[in-house]
Amino acid sequence: MRSATTVPAGVFGLTDRGQIRPGSRSDLVLVDGDPTTDIRDTRNIRAVWCAGVPQRLS
């Protein structure tokens, strides 16, 4: 996970990305389950944030 989030943000000097924290512009998908053990859990989306802003699920 770090190689796809925190590390590149640090390399490019993007201090407002790559971490889940207040004021961050990160994108985040919250799922119910563990998609690393069962890929079908990616269908159980509970919340989404784009550029740090919560999105409404339809």
XYZ file of C-alpha atoms in Angstrom:
58
model
C 0.000 0.000 0.000
C 2.757 2.436 0.849
C 4.407 1.949 -2.550
C 1.189 3.167 -4.196
C 0.365 5.991 -1.780
C 2.771 7.564 0.712
C 6.033 6.835 -1.117
C 5.143 8.439 -4.503
C 3.511 11.409 -2.768
C 6.753 11.972 -0.859
C 8.917 11.584 -3.972
C 6.874 14.225 -5.792
C 6.665 16.528 -2.755
C 2.881 16.235 -2.514
C 2.463 16.773 1.211
C -1.347 16.939 0.999
C -1.674 13.409 -0.460
C -0.776 9.806 0.254
C -2.139 9.686 3.799
C -5.513 9.425 5.485
C -5.631 12.480 7.723
C -7.552 15.758 8.096
C -6.783 18.210 5.303
C -5.517 15.513 2.948
C -6.620 15.432 -0.697
C -6.381 11.668 -0.861
C -8.891 9.402 -2.570
C -10.249 6.575 -0.464
C -12.659 3.692 -0.971
C -13.955 2.028 2.184
C -15.189 -1.539 1.701
C -16.834 -4.024 4.029
C -14.483 -7.016 4.004
C -10.952 -7.744 2.862
C -10.479 -7.666 -0.923
C -6.969 -9.103 -0.536
C -8.531 -12.385 0.548
C -11.809 -12.237 -1.416
C -11.948 -10.003 -4.497
C -15.757 -9.998 -4.302
C -15.467 -7.717 -1.274
C -14.719 -4.867 -3.710
C -18.464 -4.925 -4.422
C -19.221 -4.019 -0.796
C -18.422 -0.296 -1.030
C -19.478 1.615 2.085
C -17.966 5.070 1.459
C -15.863 6.977 -1.089
C -13.751 10.124 -0.797
C -12.332 11.963 -3.839
C -9.672 14.611 -3.230
C -10.528 14.389 0.469
C -14.225 15.119 -0.100
C -16.851 12.509 0.855
C -18.907 11.386 -2.147
C -22.541 10.444 -2.202
C -23.209 6.822 -3.128
C -26.106 6.216 -5.511
